[in-house]
mmCIF file of C-alpha atoms and ligand atoms in Angstrom:
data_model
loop_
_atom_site.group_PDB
_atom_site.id
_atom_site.type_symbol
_atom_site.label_atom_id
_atom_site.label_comp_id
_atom_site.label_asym_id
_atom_site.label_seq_id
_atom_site.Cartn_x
_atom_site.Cartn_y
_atom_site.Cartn_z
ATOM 1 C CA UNK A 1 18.836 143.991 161.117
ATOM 2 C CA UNK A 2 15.627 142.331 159.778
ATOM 3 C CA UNK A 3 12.492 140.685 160.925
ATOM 4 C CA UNK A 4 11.385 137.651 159.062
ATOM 5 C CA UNK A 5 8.176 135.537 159.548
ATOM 6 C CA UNK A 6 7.781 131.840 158.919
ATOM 7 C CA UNK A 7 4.296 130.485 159.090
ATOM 8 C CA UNK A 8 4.121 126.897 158.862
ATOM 9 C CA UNK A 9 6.507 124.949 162.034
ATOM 10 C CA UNK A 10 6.860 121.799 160.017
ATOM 11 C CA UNK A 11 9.739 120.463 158.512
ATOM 12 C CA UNK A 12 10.880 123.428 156.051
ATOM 13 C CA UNK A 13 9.587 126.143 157.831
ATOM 14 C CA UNK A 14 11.705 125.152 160.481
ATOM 15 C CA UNK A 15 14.622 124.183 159.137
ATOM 16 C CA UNK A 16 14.520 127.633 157.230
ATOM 17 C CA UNK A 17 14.796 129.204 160.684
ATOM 18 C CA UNK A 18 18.201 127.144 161.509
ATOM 19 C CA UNK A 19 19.436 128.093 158.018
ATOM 20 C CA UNK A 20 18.792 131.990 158.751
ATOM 21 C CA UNK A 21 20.212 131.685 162.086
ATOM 22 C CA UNK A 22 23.286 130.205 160.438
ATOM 23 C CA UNK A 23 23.461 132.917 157.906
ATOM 24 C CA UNK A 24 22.899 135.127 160.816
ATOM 25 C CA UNK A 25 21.224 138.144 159.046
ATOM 26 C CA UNK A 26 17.823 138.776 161.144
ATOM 27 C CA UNK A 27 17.216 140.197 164.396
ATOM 28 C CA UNK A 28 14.112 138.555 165.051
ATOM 29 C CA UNK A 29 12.282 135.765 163.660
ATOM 30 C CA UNK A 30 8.810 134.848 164.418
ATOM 31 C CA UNK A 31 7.277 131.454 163.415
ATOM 32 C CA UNK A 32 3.952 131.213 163.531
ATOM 33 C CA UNK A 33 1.574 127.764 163.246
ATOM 34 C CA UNK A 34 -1.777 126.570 163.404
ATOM 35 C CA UNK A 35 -0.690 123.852 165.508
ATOM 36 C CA UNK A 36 -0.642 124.433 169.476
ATOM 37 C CA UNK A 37 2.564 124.527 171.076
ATOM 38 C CA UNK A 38 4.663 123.301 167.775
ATOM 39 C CA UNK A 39 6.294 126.896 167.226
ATOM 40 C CA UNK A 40 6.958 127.753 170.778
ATOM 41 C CA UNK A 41 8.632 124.302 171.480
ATOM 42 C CA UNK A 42 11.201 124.396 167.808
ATOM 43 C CA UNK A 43 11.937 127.909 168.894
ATOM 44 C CA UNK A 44 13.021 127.389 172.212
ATOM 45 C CA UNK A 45 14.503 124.291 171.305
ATOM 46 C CA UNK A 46 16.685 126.462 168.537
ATOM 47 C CA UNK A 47 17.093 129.796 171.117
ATOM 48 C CA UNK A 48 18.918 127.365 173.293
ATOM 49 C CA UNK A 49 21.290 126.814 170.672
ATOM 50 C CA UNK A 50 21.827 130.641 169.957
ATOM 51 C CA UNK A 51 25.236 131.029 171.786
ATOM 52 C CA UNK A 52 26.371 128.106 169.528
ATOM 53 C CA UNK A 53 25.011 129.167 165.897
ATOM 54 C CA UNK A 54 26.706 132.111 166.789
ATOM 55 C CA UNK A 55 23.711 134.392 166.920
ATOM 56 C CA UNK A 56 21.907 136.836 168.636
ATOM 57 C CA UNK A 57 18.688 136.391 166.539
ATOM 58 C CA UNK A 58 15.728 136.215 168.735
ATOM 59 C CA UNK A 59 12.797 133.458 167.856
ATOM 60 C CA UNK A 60 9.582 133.659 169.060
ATOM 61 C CA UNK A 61 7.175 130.794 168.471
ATOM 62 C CA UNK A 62 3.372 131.760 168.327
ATOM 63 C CA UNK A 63 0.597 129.601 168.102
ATOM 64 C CA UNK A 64 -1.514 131.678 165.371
ATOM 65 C CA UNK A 65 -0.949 135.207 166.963
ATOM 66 C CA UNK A 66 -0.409 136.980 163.501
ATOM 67 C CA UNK A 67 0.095 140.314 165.841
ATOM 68 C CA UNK A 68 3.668 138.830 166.608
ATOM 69 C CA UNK A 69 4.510 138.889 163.041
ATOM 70 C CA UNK A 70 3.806 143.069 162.924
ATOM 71 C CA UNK A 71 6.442 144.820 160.794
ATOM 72 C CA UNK A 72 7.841 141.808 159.345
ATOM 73 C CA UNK A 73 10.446 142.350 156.312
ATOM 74 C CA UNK A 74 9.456 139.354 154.842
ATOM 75 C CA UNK A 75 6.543 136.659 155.126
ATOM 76 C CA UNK A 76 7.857 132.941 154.139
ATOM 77 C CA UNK A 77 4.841 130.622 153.602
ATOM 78 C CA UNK A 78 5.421 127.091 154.371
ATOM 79 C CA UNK A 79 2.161 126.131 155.552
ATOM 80 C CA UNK A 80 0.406 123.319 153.749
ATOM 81 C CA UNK A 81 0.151 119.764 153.406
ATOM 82 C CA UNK A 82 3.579 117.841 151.703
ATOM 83 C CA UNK A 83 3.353 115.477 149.076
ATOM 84 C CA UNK A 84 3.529 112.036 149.867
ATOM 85 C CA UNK A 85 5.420 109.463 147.451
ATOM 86 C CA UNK A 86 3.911 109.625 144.301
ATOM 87 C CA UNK A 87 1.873 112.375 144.642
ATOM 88 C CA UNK A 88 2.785 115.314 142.191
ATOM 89 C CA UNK A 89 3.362 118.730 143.581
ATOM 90 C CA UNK A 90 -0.426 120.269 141.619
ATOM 91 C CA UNK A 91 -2.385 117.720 143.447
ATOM 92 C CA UNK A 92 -1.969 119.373 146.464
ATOM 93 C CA UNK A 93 -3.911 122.686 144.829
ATOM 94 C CA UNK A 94 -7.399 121.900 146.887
ATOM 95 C CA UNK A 95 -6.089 121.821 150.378
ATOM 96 C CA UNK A 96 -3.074 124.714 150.204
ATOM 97 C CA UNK A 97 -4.988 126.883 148.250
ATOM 98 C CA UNK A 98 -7.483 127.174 151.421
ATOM 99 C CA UNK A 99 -4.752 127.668 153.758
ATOM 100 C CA UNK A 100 -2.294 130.089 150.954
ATOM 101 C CA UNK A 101 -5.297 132.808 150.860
ATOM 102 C CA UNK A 102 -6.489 132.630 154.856
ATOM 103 C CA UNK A 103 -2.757 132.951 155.733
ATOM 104 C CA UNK A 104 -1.599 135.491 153.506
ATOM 105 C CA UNK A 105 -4.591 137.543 154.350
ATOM 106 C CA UNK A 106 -3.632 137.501 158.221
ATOM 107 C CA UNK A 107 -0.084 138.040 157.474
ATOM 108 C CA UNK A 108 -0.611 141.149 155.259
ATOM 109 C CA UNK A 109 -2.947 142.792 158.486
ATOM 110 C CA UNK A 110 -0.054 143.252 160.470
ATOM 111 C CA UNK A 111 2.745 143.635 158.066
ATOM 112 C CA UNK A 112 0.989 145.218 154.522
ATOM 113 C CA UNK A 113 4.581 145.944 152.852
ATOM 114 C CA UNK A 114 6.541 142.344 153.610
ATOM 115 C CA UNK A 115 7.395 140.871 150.838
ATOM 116 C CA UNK A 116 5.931 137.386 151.021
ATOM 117 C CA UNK A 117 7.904 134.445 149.764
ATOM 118 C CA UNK A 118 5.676 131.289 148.608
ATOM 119 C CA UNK A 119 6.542 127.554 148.978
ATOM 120 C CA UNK A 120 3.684 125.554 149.676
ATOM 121 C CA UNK A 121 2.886 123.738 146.572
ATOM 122 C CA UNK A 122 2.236 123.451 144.257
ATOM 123 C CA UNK A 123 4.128 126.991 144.258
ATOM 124 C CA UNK A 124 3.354 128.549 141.120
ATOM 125 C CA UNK A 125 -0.072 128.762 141.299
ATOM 126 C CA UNK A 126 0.533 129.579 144.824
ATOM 127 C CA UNK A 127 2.181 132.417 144.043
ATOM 128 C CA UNK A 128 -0.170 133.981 141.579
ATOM 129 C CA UNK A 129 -3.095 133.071 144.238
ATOM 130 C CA UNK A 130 -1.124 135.392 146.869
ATOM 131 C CA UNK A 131 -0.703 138.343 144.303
ATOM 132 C CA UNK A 132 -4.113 137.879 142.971
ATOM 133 C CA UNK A 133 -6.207 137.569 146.142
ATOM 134 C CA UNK A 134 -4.388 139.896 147.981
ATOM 135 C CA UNK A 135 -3.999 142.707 144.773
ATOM 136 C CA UNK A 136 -0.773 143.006 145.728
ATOM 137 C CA UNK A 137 1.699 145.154 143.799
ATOM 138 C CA UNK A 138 3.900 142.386 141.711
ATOM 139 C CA UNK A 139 7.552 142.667 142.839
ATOM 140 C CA UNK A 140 5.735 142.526 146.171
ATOM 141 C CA UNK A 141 5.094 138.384 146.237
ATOM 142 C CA UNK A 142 8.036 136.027 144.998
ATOM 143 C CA UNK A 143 7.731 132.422 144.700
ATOM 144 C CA UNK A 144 10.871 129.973 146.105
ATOM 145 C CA UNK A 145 11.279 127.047 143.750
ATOM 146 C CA UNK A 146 14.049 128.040 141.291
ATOM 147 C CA UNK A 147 16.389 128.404 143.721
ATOM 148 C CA UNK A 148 15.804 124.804 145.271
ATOM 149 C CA UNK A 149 16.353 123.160 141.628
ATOM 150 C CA UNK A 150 18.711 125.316 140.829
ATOM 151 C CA UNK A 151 20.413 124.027 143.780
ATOM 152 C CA UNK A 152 19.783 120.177 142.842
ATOM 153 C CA UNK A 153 20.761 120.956 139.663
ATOM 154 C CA UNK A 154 24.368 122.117 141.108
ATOM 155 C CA UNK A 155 24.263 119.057 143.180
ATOM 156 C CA UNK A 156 23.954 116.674 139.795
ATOM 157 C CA UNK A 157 26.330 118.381 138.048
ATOM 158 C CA UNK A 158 29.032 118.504 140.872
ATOM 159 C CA UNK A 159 28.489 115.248 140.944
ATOM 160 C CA UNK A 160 29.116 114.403 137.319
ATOM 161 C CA UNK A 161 32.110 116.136 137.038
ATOM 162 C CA UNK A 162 33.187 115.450 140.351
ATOM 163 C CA UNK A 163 34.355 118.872 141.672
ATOM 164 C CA UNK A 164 33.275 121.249 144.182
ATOM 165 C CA UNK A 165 29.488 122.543 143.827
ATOM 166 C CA UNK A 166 31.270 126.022 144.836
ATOM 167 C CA UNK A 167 32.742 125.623 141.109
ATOM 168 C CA UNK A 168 29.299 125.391 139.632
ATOM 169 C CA UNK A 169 26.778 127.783 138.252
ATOM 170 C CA UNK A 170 23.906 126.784 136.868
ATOM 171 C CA UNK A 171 20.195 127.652 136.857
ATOM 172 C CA UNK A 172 16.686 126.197 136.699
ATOM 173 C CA UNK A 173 13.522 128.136 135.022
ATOM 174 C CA UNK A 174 9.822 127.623 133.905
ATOM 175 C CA UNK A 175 7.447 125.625 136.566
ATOM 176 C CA UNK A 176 8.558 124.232 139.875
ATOM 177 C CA UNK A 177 7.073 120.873 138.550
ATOM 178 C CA UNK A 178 8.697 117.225 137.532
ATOM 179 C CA UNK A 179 7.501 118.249 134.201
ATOM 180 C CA UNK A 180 7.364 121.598 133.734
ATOM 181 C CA UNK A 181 11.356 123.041 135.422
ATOM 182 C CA UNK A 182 13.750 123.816 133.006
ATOM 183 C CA UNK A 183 17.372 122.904 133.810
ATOM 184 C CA UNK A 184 19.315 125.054 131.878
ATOM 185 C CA UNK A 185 22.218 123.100 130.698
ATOM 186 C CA UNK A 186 23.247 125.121 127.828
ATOM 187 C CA UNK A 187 23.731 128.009 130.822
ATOM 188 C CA UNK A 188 25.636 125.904 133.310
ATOM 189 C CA UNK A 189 29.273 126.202 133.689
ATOM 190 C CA UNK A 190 32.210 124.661 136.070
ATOM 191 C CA UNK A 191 34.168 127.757 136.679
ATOM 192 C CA UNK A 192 32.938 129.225 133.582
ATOM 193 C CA UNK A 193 33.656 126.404 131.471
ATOM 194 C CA UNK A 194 30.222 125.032 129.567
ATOM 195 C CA UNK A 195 29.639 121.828 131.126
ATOM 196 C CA UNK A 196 28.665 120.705 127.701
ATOM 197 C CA UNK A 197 32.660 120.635 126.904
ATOM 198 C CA UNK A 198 33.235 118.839 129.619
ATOM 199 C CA UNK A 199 30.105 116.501 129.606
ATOM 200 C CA UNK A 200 28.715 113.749 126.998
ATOM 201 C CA UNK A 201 24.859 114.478 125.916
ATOM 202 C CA UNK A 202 24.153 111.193 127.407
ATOM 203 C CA UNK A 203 25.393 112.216 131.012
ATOM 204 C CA UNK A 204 24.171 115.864 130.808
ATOM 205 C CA UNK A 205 20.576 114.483 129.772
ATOM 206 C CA UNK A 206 20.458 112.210 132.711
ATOM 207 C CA UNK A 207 21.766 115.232 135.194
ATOM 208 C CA UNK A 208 18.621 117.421 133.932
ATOM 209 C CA UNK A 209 16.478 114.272 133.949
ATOM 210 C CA UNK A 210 17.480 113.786 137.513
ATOM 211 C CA UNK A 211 17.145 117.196 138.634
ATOM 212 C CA UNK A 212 13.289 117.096 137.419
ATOM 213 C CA UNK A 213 12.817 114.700 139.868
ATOM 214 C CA UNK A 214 15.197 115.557 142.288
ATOM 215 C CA UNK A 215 12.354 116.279 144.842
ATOM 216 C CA UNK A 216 10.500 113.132 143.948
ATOM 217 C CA UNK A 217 13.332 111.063 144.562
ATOM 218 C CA UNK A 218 13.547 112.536 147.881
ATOM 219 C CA UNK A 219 9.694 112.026 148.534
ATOM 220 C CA UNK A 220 10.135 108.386 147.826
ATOM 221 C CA UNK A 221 13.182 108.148 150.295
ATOM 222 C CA UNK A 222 11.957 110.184 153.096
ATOM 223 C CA UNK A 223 8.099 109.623 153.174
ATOM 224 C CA UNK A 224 7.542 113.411 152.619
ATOM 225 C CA UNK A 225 8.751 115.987 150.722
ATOM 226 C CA UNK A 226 12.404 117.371 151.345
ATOM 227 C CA UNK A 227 13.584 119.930 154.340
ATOM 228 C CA UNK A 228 17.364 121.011 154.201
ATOM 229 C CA UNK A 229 17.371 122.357 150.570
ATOM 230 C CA UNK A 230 14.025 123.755 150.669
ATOM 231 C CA UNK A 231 14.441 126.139 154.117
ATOM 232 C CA UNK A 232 18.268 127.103 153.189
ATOM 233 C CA UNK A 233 16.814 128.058 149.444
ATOM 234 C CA UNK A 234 14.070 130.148 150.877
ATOM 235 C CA UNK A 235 16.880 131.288 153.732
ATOM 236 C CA UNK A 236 19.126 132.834 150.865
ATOM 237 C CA UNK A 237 16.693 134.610 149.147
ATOM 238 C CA UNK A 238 15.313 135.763 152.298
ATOM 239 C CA UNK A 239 18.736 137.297 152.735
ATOM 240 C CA UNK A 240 19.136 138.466 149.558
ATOM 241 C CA UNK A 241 15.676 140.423 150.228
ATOM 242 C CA UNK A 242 16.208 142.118 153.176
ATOM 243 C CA UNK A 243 20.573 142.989 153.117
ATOM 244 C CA UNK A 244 18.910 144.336 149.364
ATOM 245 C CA UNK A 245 21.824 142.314 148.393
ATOM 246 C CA UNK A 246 20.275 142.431 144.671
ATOM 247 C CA UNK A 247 21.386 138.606 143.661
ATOM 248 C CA UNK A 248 20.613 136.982 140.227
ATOM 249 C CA UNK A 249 17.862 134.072 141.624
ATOM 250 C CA UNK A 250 15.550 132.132 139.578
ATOM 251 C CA UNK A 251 12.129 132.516 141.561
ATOM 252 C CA UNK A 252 8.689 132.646 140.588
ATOM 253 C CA UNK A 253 7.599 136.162 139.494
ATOM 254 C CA UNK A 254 4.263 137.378 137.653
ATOM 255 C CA UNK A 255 5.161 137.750 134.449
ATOM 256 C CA UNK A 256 3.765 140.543 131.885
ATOM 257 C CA UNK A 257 5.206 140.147 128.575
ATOM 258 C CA UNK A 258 8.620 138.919 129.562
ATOM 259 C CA UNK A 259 10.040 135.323 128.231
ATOM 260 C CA UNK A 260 6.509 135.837 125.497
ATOM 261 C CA UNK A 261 4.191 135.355 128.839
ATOM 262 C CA UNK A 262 1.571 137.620 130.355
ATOM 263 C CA UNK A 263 -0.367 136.834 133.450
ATOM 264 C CA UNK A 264 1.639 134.040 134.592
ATOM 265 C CA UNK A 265 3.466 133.219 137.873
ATOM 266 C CA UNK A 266 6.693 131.083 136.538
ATOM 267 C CA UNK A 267 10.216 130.732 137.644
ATOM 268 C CA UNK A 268 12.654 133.236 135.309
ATOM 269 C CA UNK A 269 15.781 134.641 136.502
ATOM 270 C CA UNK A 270 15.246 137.949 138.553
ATOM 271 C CA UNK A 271 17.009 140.355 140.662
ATOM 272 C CA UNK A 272 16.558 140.029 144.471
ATOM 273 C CA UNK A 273 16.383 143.146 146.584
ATOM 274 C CA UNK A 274 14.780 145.155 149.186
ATOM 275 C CA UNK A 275 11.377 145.593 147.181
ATOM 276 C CA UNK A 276 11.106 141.753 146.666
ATOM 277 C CA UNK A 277 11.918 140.564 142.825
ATOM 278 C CA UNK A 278 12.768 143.857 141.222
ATOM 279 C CA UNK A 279 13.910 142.789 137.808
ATOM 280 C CA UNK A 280 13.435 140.121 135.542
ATOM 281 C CA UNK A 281 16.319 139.002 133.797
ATOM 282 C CA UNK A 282 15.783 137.758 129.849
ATOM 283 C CA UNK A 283 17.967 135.005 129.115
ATOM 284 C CA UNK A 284 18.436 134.830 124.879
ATOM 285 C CA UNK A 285 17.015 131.143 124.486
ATOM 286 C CA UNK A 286 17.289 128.927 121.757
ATOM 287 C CA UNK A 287 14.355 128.016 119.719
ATOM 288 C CA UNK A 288 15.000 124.349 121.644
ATOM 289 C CA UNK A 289 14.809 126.316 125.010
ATOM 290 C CA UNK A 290 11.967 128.979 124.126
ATOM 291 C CA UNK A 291 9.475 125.581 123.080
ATOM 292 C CA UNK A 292 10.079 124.175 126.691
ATOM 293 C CA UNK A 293 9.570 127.674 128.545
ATOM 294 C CA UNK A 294 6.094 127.844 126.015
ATOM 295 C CA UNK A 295 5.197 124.230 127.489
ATOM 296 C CA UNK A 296 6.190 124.612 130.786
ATOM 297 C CA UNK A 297 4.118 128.158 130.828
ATOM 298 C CA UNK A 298 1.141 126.245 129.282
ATOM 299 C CA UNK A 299 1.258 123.806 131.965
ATOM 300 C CA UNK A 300 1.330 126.030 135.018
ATOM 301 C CA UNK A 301 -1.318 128.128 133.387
ATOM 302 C CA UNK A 302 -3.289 125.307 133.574
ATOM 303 C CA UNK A 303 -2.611 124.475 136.894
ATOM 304 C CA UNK A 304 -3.268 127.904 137.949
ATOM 305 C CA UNK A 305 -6.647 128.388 135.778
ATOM 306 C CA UNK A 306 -7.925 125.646 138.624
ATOM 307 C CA UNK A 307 -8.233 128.295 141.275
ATOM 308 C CA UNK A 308 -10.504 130.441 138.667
ATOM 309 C CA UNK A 309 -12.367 127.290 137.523
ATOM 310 C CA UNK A 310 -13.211 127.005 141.381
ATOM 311 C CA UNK A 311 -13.644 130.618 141.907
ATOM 312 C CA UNK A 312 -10.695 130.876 144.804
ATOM 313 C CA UNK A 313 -9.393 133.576 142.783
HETATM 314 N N1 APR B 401 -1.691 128.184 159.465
HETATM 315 C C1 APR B 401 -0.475 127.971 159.976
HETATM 316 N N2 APR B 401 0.167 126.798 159.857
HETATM 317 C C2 APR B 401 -0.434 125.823 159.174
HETATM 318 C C3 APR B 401 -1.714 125.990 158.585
HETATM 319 C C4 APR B 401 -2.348 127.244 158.755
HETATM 320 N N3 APR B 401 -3.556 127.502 158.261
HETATM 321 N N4 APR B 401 -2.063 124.841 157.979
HETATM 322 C C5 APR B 401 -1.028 123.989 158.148
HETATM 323 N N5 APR B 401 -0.056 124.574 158.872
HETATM 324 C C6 APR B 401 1.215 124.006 159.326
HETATM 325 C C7 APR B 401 1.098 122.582 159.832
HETATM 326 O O1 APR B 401 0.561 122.542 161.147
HETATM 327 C C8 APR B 401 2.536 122.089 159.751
HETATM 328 O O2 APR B 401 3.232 122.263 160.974
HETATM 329 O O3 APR B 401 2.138 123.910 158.253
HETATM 330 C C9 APR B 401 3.144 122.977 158.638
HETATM 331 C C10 APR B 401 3.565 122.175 157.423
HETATM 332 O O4 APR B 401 4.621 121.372 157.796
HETATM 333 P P1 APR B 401 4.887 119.912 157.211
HETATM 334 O O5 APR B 401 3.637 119.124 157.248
HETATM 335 O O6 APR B 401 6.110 119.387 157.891
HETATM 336 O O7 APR B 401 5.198 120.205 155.669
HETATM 337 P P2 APR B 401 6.590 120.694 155.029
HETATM 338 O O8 APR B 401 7.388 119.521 154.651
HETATM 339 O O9 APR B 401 7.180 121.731 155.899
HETATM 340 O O10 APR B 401 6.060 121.350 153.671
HETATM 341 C C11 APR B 401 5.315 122.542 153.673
HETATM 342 O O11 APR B 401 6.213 123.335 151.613
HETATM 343 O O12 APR B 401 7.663 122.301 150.139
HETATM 344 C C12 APR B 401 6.336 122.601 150.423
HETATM 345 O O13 APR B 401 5.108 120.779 149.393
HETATM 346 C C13 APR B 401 5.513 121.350 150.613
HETATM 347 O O14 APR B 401 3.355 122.397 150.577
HETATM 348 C C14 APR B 401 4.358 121.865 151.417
HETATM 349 C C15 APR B 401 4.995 122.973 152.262
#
């Protein structure tokens, strides 16, 4: 069994630790934050639980000891600052990109061949600032965003049509942005049925329009950004990763020449395995479809051109 890492104790790195101890896949799971005494207190708090999630997984909590994290599998990094309500997901580039590069350079001391998972936001650049900074082989760094939309995006849908989200498939690509995802409705089916049979235009518009701002809406609810979604998202591909159970996932992966992009860390469909994302998976879009990805790439280029324009990378 595995060892996964989760730096950042707030609410999503934490709530990705309860969704791996449900899934029940690691043998140890360290999580790691700046803060002192946050880590050590949610994972007791969750060991005491242990008999009841039906686990043996052991947490340890560490209060920046990156030695604890040695020999990790994978490296999930939560750690940053969450939007607030009506703050968009790039403004937060300044601050995480500061705490992104000194945490991914600690991590990779003690555990040079874990395949690190991004989330802070915004993720994208995030992403491409981990492979970059650290020269990291590609497949190595993955980006979790795709998977959360693609999630929402199953949620909307369900919802629609009123059926089980078990009968949907569906996925989300391009940036993890308001602006820039991509729900792909053409793609998504209810038990292999296009939901565009089954849907008018006018209702599957308004489930992609919601799912763009599916964390937004949450934002303005909650105060912060979302929790639940975002830790079991990053659980499942965590899983994926390390039982090299090789699942079709839309994550963020640097892109050279695939979907008409080169040098670009954007969400496509990829296979999830052992050595991280292993294979990128090329969709045949529509001229419609290939305009948004070209937009959408534009956009997080631009985001991520920031970090050269201020010399992070
Ligand atoms: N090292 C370790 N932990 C850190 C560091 C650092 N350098 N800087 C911040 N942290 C920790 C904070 O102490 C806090 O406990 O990261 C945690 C972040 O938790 P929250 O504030 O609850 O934020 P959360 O909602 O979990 O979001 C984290 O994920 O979805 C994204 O946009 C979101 O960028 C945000 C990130």
């Amino acid at each position: 069994m595995a060892k996964v890492s989760v730096i950042g104790a707030g609410n999503v790195g934490a709530s990705c630790v309860e969704a791996m101890l449900h899934l029940n896949f690691c043998s140890e799971i360290v999580l790691l934050d700046i803060k002192e005494g946050i880590s050590e207190g949610k994972a007791m708090d969750m060991m005491q639980a242990a008999k009841q999630y039906g686990t043996n997984t052991k947490i340890i909590g560490v209060t920046n000891d990156y030695s604890k994290t040695a020999n990790s599998d994978v490296v999930i990094i939560t750690s940053g600052i969450p939007r607030k309500p009506g703050m968009t997901r790039e403004e937060l580039i300044g601050v995480n990109s500061n705490i992104v590069s000194s945490v991914s350079e600690n991590v990779l001391k003690f555990s040079p061949k874990a395949v690190l998972m991004v989330i802070a936001n915004p993720m994208d650049p995030m992403t491409y600032l981990t492979l970059k900074k650290n020269k990291l082989p590609k497949n190595q760094v993955v980006g979790m965003g795709g998977q959360l939309d693609s999630s929402r995006f199953t949620y909307y849908l369900a919802q629609a049509l009123d059926v089980p989200v078990s009968d949907i498939e569906c996925m989300v690509i391009g940036g993890h942005g308001d602006k820039t995802m991509i729900p792909l409705i053409r793609f998504a089916t209810y038990k292999g049925i296009p939901v565009t049979k089954l849907l008018t235009k006018e209702v599957c518009d308004k489930v992609v329009a919601d799912t763009m701002v599916g964390g937004a809406t949450l934002t303005k609810l909650l105060g912060t950004s979302a929790w639940y979604a975002p830790g079991m998202s990053a659980a499942t591909m965590a899983k994926s990763i390390v039982m090299n159970e090789r699942k079709m996932i839309p994550c963020c992966c640097y892109l050279e020449g695939e979907y008409g992009q080169s040098d670009l860390c954007i969400g496509v469909p990829a296979i999830v395995g052992k050595n991280g994302w292993e294979k990128i998976v090329e969709l045949e879009l529509n001229e419609e479809e290939k305009a948004l990805f070209k937009a959408s790439a534009d956009a997080t280029r631009s985001t991520a051109n920031v970090l050269k324009e201020q010399n992070i990378i």
